[in-house]
Amino acid sequence: MLRPGQGRDRRRLLGAICLCAGELALHGPARGAPLDEVPTLPEAPPAAMEEAPAAQPTPSGSRSLFVEAVMLDGAARGDIVAPLPPGQLTIRRQQRASVDLRDAVPLSPGFSLKFSDRLSLFRTTQDVAPFEHRRPRASVGNDLREVYIAWRGGDDTFVEAGRINLRNGVALGYNPTDAFKARSLVDQASVDPQDLGSDRLGAVMVRVNRVFSQGSVDVAYAPRLQRARALHVGAPPDLSARLGDTNSRDRWLVSGSFELADGVNPQLFLTRQDAGLLVGASASRNFGQRVVGYVEWMGGRQPTLQQRAAAFARETLPSLAPPEGMDPGGRRFRSSLVLGATVAGPDRMTFALEYHENQAGLSRAGWSRLFALAGPPGSSPAAAASLWFLRAYAANQQEPLSRREAFASWVWPRAFGQDIRLSGFAVRNLGDQSTFAQAAAAVDISDSWTLNLLLALNVGAPRSEYGSLPQQGRVSLQLRRYL
Amino acid sequence: MKAAYCLFILPLLAAGVARAAPPPAPISAQEMVVQADKVRNPGQAYRFANTLREYVDGKLRNSTGLVAFSKWNGKASQYDNLIYYAQPARDKGKLVLMAGSKMYFFDPASKATVRLSPQQRLLGQAANGDVMTVNLAHDYNASLMAREVIQDGDKAARDCWELDLAAAGPDAAYRRVELWVEVGSYRPIKGKYYADSGRLLKVAFFRAYRQELGGVRPTESVIIDGVDPSQVTTMTFSDYRYQNIPDAWFQREYMQRVDVN
């Protein structure tokens, strides 16, 4: 039982305790908590101290040299709607060993030689339509990606001549403004559109570029140097410079970029391509803290992709020229558009979503018509051959074959707090809902070694863009050692 | 009981009163931030090497060598930064451009230039360098909170002004910064950087003060990850040089032209 005044004392004591708790809340955690003092770290090892000078630029500071081994294995789809033309090659299995060098060598004040090359040894197991399985064959291939002389006039004017990989575009999945992407692909472990740009061939050109404080101007001319090289799907690589791929047409590009308010930096393009004279534009902008939105557009009076493929076949492989009626559509104004955005997610993840539209591509009705001609019950071999040529042509041009598609990608560097980079992308044909996807896991084993595992899948109904491909999936393993 | 109550309560009340009112100071909080910015940044365009070491649970996991070019952008009242990756070999030649609200990443292998969001700027390792060059006085409104003795980056006691910096506009990289600057010299000693959500992103200690480019500047920073304190990054700065850096260097199109030699 409380004595008189004891209840009041207890209330006061309770009040004091509450005040203490409040005081602690105001001041925060006690001194010495993990965020209030520098943790004890090991002394930087002597080798690490010598690394500091390595952070300084060296005379060959541009050099990148690595060796790489790649193994890829494909899983064939049983029956496909449109049979492959007799003699068409598909790769079932391949091993590749490469030496990859990129460097810039100063020649004299203002002049330098830039060089990028990959020499590879292949061992390829191929299937030959319709039923032949070939024994593994070895071959040697060289991809001379860039070799050019560069002159630097001060800090703002650059003139270059030679084979140059000139790349444009703000989107991730498709770049209609990338004027020199056509026929530049080389063998790759990954089919991620961002990776495809890494090793591609440049075009022989002369280029003048001027960079201002508020923008830039770029003029490039790539002349016709050789007759167009025929497109042989699955053909073994060789040592040729492939000028018939990169310089079989006169092409030129004039582009300019400038800064607007709010960090918007649009770029405008005027170019002559295989398709004709085209104009284009691209721009990107931040929206809040997490989102980058972008748009890319190129248009002009041009034929359909089918017509272009047919014309190319007539020029290089007449046997694959399409029969009458397979290349409808005239020359009119057509454009390509990409609308997209990237979003920064938790834990350094980034997500991207894009809408691609290629008015020169096949509509759903167009696909249906081609499958009807090439597949059962009609099964015209000529139509089937033309369909496969069209597919190869579109892939080689790096243009979407279908009119509308969606692209999504995801990347998680430092996944689970480790030196693991997880990534993936998917392309979905919005007409037939078929999908092509790739997932990849890259592990940085050390500063010099990287191991990359990739898995690609084609999914869809038999009479769909990706469901009708002869390869259902592919797994690749890539080991790279930086020297 | 009454006496015990007075002995217990009154000091607490006194401390509470002392916490509420900022202490007298020779200059305003905003001026202190201006002085702290001058300690970190030389004022002219310059370059420096940055060796980044990442530790997890006290063990070295990664080491990255960067070369940074930094120039005052009068329009944005901020430093523009161009960061070149010199090491490891896997990353050599890659570049990050941070200029105003623009941030781009360039890969010399693919020749692709990718725009990054402000959020990615806060979480990228190369962007950790912005704790060195960011102009706090322009982007933040400062209030003086207290004068207190804290541990510096070498675990020595330092008499500091504690400042609370609130973002002055949407372009500020961080929503809020708590900054401790040394009494008298206004050298930054510690900073806490907060995201829009209020989450603590990182804690940075500035140490190894040395004479560089006309002033005594911190040549080392230790950054503790606010979410996972077991992740610590140290940045060691060296090879400071004044450098003539044209504005054109901070254009997206220039990234493929960077020649660090």
mmCIF file of C-alpha atoms in Angstrom, chain A residues 62-70 96-103 116-120 145 187-189 195 198-199 447-450 478-483, chain B residues 89-92 94 107-110:
data_model
loop_
_atom_site.group_PDB
_atom_site.id
_atom_site.type_symbol
_atom_site.label_atom_id
_atom_site.label_comp_id
_atom_site.label_asym_id
_atom_site.label_seq_id
_atom_site.Cartn_x
_atom_site.Cartn_y
_atom_site.Cartn_z
ATOM 1 C CA SER A 62 44.431 3.014 -74.512
ATOM 2 C CA ARG A 63 45.526 -0.600 -74.913
ATOM 3 C CA SER A 64 43.112 -3.377 -74.164
ATOM 4 C CA LEU A 65 44.318 -6.937 -74.700
ATOM 5 C CA PHE A 66 42.575 -10.102 -73.709
ATOM 6 C CA VAL A 67 42.233 -13.733 -74.702
ATOM 7 C CA GLU A 68 38.913 -15.440 -74.705
ATOM 8 C CA ALA A 69 37.480 -18.929 -74.992
ATOM 9 C CA VAL A 70 33.858 -19.452 -75.914
ATOM 10 C CA ARG A 96 36.192 -20.356 -80.308
ATOM 11 C CA ALA A 97 39.511 -19.102 -78.977
ATOM 12 C CA SER A 98 40.332 -15.458 -79.651
ATOM 13 C CA VAL A 99 42.962 -12.826 -79.104
ATOM 14 C CA ASP A 100 41.442 -9.374 -78.920
ATOM 15 C CA LEU A 101 43.499 -6.192 -79.132
ATOM 16 C CA ARG A 102 42.502 -2.567 -79.084
ATOM 17 C CA ASP A 103 45.106 0.182 -79.034
ATOM 18 C CA SER A 116 40.985 -2.840 -83.031
ATOM 19 C CA ASP A 117 41.161 -6.453 -84.109
ATOM 20 C CA ARG A 118 40.136 -9.948 -83.088
ATOM 21 C CA LEU A 119 41.835 -13.107 -84.375
ATOM 22 C CA SER A 120 39.950 -16.329 -83.734
ATOM 23 C CA ARG A 145 37.098 -3.925 -86.586
ATOM 24 C CA ASP A 187 30.506 -14.007 -84.113
ATOM 25 C CA GLN A 188 29.541 -13.312 -80.524
ATOM 26 C CA ALA A 189 28.864 -15.302 -77.397
ATOM 27 C CA ASP A 195 27.088 -6.579 -76.714
ATOM 28 C CA SER A 198 31.124 -4.268 -78.950
ATOM 29 C CA ASP A 199 32.884 -6.256 -81.590
ATOM 30 C CA ASP A 447 40.806 -8.412 -61.775
ATOM 31 C CA SER A 448 42.000 -10.387 -64.811
ATOM 32 C CA TRP A 449 39.501 -13.207 -65.205
ATOM 33 C CA THR A 450 35.811 -13.085 -66.063
ATOM 34 C CA GLN A 478 32.739 -17.476 -72.159
ATOM 35 C CA LEU A 479 36.026 -17.215 -70.268
ATOM 36 C CA ARG A 480 38.079 -14.075 -70.657
ATOM 37 C CA ARG A 481 41.549 -13.230 -69.393
ATOM 38 C CA TYR A 482 42.731 -9.624 -69.543
ATOM 39 C CA LEU A 483 46.435 -9.160 -70.127
ATOM 40 C CA ALA B 89 42.254 -3.948 -67.298
ATOM 41 C CA ARG B 90 38.656 -5.093 -67.668
ATOM 42 C CA ASP B 91 37.412 -1.531 -67.174
ATOM 43 C CA LYS B 92 40.252 0.430 -68.729
ATOM 44 C CA LYS B 94 35.547 3.391 -69.649
ATOM 45 C CA ASP B 107 32.281 1.993 -73.067
ATOM 46 C CA PRO B 108 35.140 2.204 -75.602
ATOM 47 C CA ALA B 109 34.609 -1.421 -76.688
ATOM 48 C CA SER B 110 31.010 -0.958 -77.780
#
